[in-house]
């Protein structure tokens, strides 16, 4: 049973900021929100993780509202190499149980 | 760097054959996972293991079993392969707890299985 809902696909022009929103209405108290990036024929790789408010690293920012029922991955100034599938998942950060990836969002960056 | 190695990148098996997919990680991770990935369906969790000889069912365990005899190795077994098990299979591992900064799930490169 999928625990997250994301748009199936998005297009963006190079240099723009891209925001991908994920819904997780049934998020549990112990669950963390994590985003992964996957290129064709490769396994997903970690982008960013958060529990609440805002997290930023060298690649992206993650915005989580107070009710934690959704989250938004923000990619600043995307380039063609950011074309990939982005997965939002929630899971029990302590045990690692119930880490479900869902269908992901296919981002296409256009020149 | 963490390395998750899947033994076979591409396999072709016949219907009814027993298939073993092997995965080894080199970072002493407690957790290991098996996912399958199909177009339009994303990644679906088959089984995971949080310790040696321990296993938990994921979303789609039917038709699969797993084995974790050593901490570094997690095997996925298809007892009698069927054509609907044609897919890409991804192994992953992680430290616990996952909420510790820097801890994340690391994936292998994937195994493409075709059942004919």
Tab-separated table of C-alpha atoms in Angstrom:
chain	number	residue	atom	x	y	z
A	1	UNK	CA	0.000	0.000	0.000
A	2	UNK	CA	1.619	3.238	-1.163
A	3	UNK	CA	2.053	5.838	1.552
A	4	UNK	CA	2.936	8.762	-0.702
A	5	UNK	CA	1.407	10.550	-3.699
A	6	UNK	CA	3.434	12.570	-6.195
A	7	UNK	CA	2.796	13.994	-9.675
A	8	UNK	CA	3.684	11.444	-12.324
A	9	UNK	CA	5.741	13.862	-14.418
A	10	UNK	CA	6.955	17.456	-14.698
A	11	UNK	CA	8.774	19.513	-17.301
A	12	UNK	CA	11.016	22.500	-16.626
A	13	UNK	CA	13.376	24.737	-18.564
A	14	UNK	CA	17.041	24.920	-17.713
A	15	UNK	CA	17.884	27.475	-15.054
A	16	UNK	CA	14.462	27.429	-13.423
A	17	UNK	CA	13.654	26.409	-9.884
A	18	UNK	CA	11.642	23.200	-9.688
A	19	UNK	CA	9.331	22.288	-6.815
A	20	UNK	CA	7.997	18.753	-6.501
A	21	UNK	CA	5.320	18.193	-3.873
A	22	UNK	CA	4.570	14.898	-2.188
A	23	UNK	CA	1.471	14.068	-0.119
A	24	UNK	CA	1.752	11.713	2.837
A	25	UNK	CA	-1.478	12.115	4.759
A	26	UNK	CA	-0.931	9.085	6.969
A	27	UNK	CA	2.584	9.915	8.089
A	28	UNK	CA	3.361	8.495	11.515
A	29	UNK	CA	5.108	10.196	14.389
A	30	UNK	CA	8.349	8.270	13.884
A	31	UNK	CA	8.412	8.657	10.102
A	32	UNK	CA	11.066	10.676	8.330
A	33	UNK	CA	10.663	12.116	4.845
A	34	UNK	CA	13.383	11.286	2.375
A	35	UNK	CA	13.878	12.095	-1.294
A	36	UNK	CA	15.844	10.030	-3.783
A	37	UNK	CA	16.951	10.619	-7.371
A	38	UNK	CA	17.192	7.880	-9.971
A	39	UNK	CA	18.803	7.977	-13.396
A	40	UNK	CA	17.992	5.295	-16.002
A	41	UNK	CA	19.611	1.903	-15.369
A	42	UNK	CA	20.919	2.983	-11.964
A	43	UNK	CA	19.742	2.513	-8.422
A	44	UNK	CA	18.222	5.522	-6.610
A	45	UNK	CA	20.545	7.785	-4.673
A	46	UNK	CA	19.843	9.896	-1.596
A	47	UNK	CA	19.146	13.629	-2.051
A	48	UNK	CA	17.807	14.976	1.217
A	49	UNK	CA	15.998	13.958	4.382
A	50	UNK	CA	13.985	15.830	6.980
A	51	UNK	CA	11.530	15.515	9.825
A	52	UNK	CA	9.990	18.990	10.045
A	53	UNK	CA	10.409	22.638	8.902
A	54	UNK	CA	13.174	23.197	6.358
A	55	UNK	CA	16.335	21.340	5.460
A	56	UNK	CA	18.894	22.525	2.925
A	57	UNK	CA	22.011	20.923	1.517
A	58	UNK	CA	24.253	21.571	-1.465
A	59	UNK	CA	21.813	19.872	-3.835
A	60	UNK	CA	18.282	20.784	-2.735
A	61	UNK	CA	15.951	22.138	-0.093
A	62	UNK	CA	13.124	20.299	1.606
A	63	UNK	CA	10.123	22.154	3.001
A	64	UNK	CA	7.846	20.397	5.480
A	65	UNK	CA	4.778	22.174	6.924
A	66	UNK	CA	3.820	21.868	10.553
A	67	UNK	CA	1.226	19.130	9.984
A	68	UNK	CA	3.824	17.061	8.033
A	69	UNK	CA	1.134	15.756	5.677
A	70	UNK	CA	3.084	16.934	2.659
A	71	UNK	CA	6.592	17.970	1.695
A	72	UNK	CA	8.166	19.885	-1.172
A	73	UNK	CA	11.514	19.165	-2.776
A	74	UNK	CA	13.018	22.315	-4.284
A	75	UNK	CA	15.785	22.078	-6.898
A	76	UNK	CA	17.373	25.455	-7.618
A	77	UNK	CA	18.354	26.353	-11.201
A	78	UNK	CA	17.986	22.913	-12.756
A	79	UNK	CA	20.228	21.723	-15.567
A	80	UNK	CA	19.786	19.000	-18.188
A	81	UNK	CA	21.610	16.563	-15.904
A	82	UNK	CA	18.813	16.881	-13.340
A	83	UNK	CA	16.490	14.970	-15.671
A	84	UNK	CA	15.616	11.928	-13.574
A	85	UNK	CA	12.892	10.296	-11.510
A	86	UNK	CA	12.474	11.723	-8.008
A	87	UNK	CA	11.024	9.598	-5.253
A	88	UNK	CA	9.516	10.783	-2.024
A	89	UNK	CA	9.240	8.242	0.729
A	90	UNK	CA	8.296	8.137	4.356
A	91	UNK	CA	9.432	5.536	6.787
A	92	UNK	CA	10.222	4.748	10.330
A	93	UNK	CA	13.588	6.361	10.829
A	94	UNK	CA	14.403	4.223	13.813
A	95	UNK	CA	13.748	0.743	12.492
A	96	UNK	CA	13.868	1.362	8.754
A	97	UNK	CA	10.587	-0.467	8.438
A	98	UNK	CA	7.972	0.325	5.849
A	99	UNK	CA	10.232	2.209	3.462
A	100	UNK	CA	7.994	2.416	0.421
A	101	UNK	CA	9.058	4.339	-2.680
A	102	UNK	CA	5.883	4.692	-4.730
A	103	UNK	CA	5.821	5.705	-8.385
A	104	UNK	CA	8.025	8.795	-8.295
A	105	UNK	CA	7.977	11.983	-10.381
A	106	UNK	CA	9.704	11.953	-13.759
A	107	UNK	CA	11.344	15.364	-14.223
A	108	UNK	CA	12.392	16.391	-17.724
A	109	UNK	CA	14.589	19.466	-18.044
A	110	UNK	CA	14.261	21.181	-21.400
A	111	UNK	CA	17.067	23.251	-22.971
B	1	UNK	CA	32.349	4.660	-0.181
B	2	UNK	CA	29.520	2.294	0.566
B	3	UNK	CA	29.231	-0.461	-1.962
B	4	UNK	CA	26.188	-2.635	-2.578
B	5	UNK	CA	26.991	-5.300	-5.108
B	6	UNK	CA	24.435	-7.383	-6.929
B	7	UNK	CA	25.889	-10.568	-8.357
B	8	UNK	CA	24.197	-10.515	-11.735
B	9	UNK	CA	23.374	-7.520	-13.876
B	10	UNK	CA	21.379	-9.382	-16.541
B	11	UNK	CA	19.757	-12.807	-16.325
B	12	UNK	CA	17.468	-14.818	-18.564
B	13	UNK	CA	15.669	-17.743	-16.942
B	14	UNK	CA	12.983	-20.180	-18.007
B	15	UNK	CA	9.531	-20.415	-16.445
B	16	UNK	CA	9.603	-22.741	-13.460
B	17	UNK	CA	13.325	-22.364	-12.782
B	18	UNK	CA	14.591	-21.513	-9.312
B	19	UNK	CA	16.384	-18.175	-9.376
B	20	UNK	CA	18.829	-16.733	-6.858
B	21	UNK	CA	19.684	-13.047	-6.789
B	22	UNK	CA	22.613	-12.301	-4.515
B	23	UNK	CA	23.465	-9.021	-2.847
B	24	UNK	CA	26.472	-8.107	-0.738
B	25	UNK	CA	27.197	-4.880	1.131
B	26	UNK	CA	30.542	-3.877	2.586
B	27	UNK	CA	29.543	-1.410	5.305
B	28	UNK	CA	28.275	-3.675	8.102
B	29	UNK	CA	24.724	-2.338	7.647
B	30	UNK	CA	21.963	-3.838	9.757
B	31	UNK	CA	19.161	-3.301	7.252
B	32	UNK	CA	18.956	-4.829	3.804
B	33	UNK	CA	16.123	-4.547	1.276
B	34	UNK	CA	14.931	-6.072	-1.976
B	35	UNK	CA	12.773	-4.002	-4.345
B	36	UNK	CA	11.467	-4.613	-7.815
B	37	UNK	CA	10.961	-1.803	-10.286
B	38	UNK	CA	8.481	-1.850	-13.149
B	39	UNK	CA	7.464	0.923	-15.563
B	40	UNK	CA	4.628	2.993	-14.146
B	41	UNK	CA	4.740	1.236	-10.779
B	42	UNK	CA	7.863	2.723	-9.259
B	43	UNK	CA	9.829	0.724	-6.697
B	44	UNK	CA	7.922	-1.849	-4.700
B	45	UNK	CA	9.330	-3.408	-1.568
B	46	UNK	CA	9.462	-7.208	-1.655
B	47	UNK	CA	11.229	-8.061	1.612
B	48	UNK	CA	13.579	-6.458	4.061
B	49	UNK	CA	15.796	-7.726	6.846
B	50	UNK	CA	16.919	-5.836	9.931
B	51	UNK	CA	19.282	-8.490	11.246
B	52	UNK	CA	20.805	-11.840	10.419
B	53	UNK	CA	18.135	-14.522	9.991
B	54	UNK	CA	15.396	-11.892	10.405
B	55	UNK	CA	13.036	-10.921	7.599
B	56	UNK	CA	9.884	-8.913	7.127
B	57	UNK	CA	7.436	-8.919	4.220
B	58	UNK	CA	7.068	-5.792	2.153
B	59	UNK	CA	4.368	-4.845	-0.345
B	60	UNK	CA	4.660	-7.796	-2.717
B	61	UNK	CA	6.254	-10.864	-1.091
B	62	UNK	CA	4.193	-13.446	-2.987
B	63	UNK	CA	6.330	-15.701	-5.156
B	64	UNK	CA	9.545	-14.666	-3.401
B	65	UNK	CA	11.562	-15.707	-0.405
B	66	UNK	CA	14.764	-14.327	1.115
B	67	UNK	CA	17.735	-15.526	3.066
B	68	UNK	CA	20.056	-13.612	5.402
B	69	UNK	CA	22.588	-16.053	6.840
B	70	UNK	CA	25.353	-13.458	7.138
B	71	UNK	CA	25.080	-9.770	7.898
B	72	UNK	CA	26.653	-8.666	4.629
B	73	UNK	CA	24.624	-10.904	2.318
B	74	UNK	CA	20.928	-10.851	1.445
B	75	UNK	CA	19.569	-13.229	-1.155
B	76	UNK	CA	16.301	-13.051	-3.045
B	77	UNK	CA	14.893	-16.384	-4.203
B	78	UNK	CA	12.265	-17.042	-6.825
B	79	UNK	CA	11.215	-20.619	-6.086
B	80	UNK	CA	9.533	-21.111	-9.461
B	81	UNK	CA	10.054	-18.192	-11.809
B	82	UNK	CA	7.097	-16.909	-13.796
B	83	UNK	CA	6.902	-14.446	-16.669
B	84	UNK	CA	5.229	-11.823	-14.465
B	85	UNK	CA	8.417	-11.725	-12.404
B	86	UNK	CA	10.315	-10.228	-15.331
B	87	UNK	CA	11.570	-6.977	-13.845
B	88	UNK	CA	14.516	-5.022	-12.531
B	89	UNK	CA	15.436	-6.013	-8.987
B	90	UNK	CA	17.222	-3.595	-6.695
B	91	UNK	CA	19.028	-4.486	-3.502
B	92	UNK	CA	19.705	-1.846	-0.863
B	93	UNK	CA	21.191	-1.528	2.599
B	94	UNK	CA	21.305	0.979	5.429
B	95	UNK	CA	22.538	1.641	8.926
B	96	UNK	CA	20.135	1.976	11.783
B	97	UNK	CA	18.667	4.220	12.903
B	98	UNK	CA	17.815	5.822	9.608
B	99	UNK	CA	16.968	9.143	11.215
B	100	UNK	CA	20.572	9.748	12.226
B	101	UNK	CA	22.020	12.510	10.030
B	102	UNK	CA	23.988	10.990	7.204
B	103	UNK	CA	22.351	7.593	7.400
B	104	UNK	CA	20.542	6.669	4.241
B	105	UNK	CA	19.636	3.748	2.022
B	106	UNK	CA	22.299	2.728	-0.482
B	107	UNK	CA	21.308	0.896	-3.634
B	108	UNK	CA	23.026	-1.546	-5.905
B	109	UNK	CA	23.054	-1.109	-9.677
B	110	UNK	CA	20.137	-3.470	-10.218
B	111	UNK	CA	19.600	-6.911	-11.744
B	112	UNK	CA	17.545	-7.185	-14.906
B	113	UNK	CA	15.695	-10.505	-14.873
B	114	UNK	CA	13.832	-11.816	-17.895
B	115	UNK	CA	11.710	-14.954	-17.476
B	116	UNK	CA	10.812	-16.654	-20.743
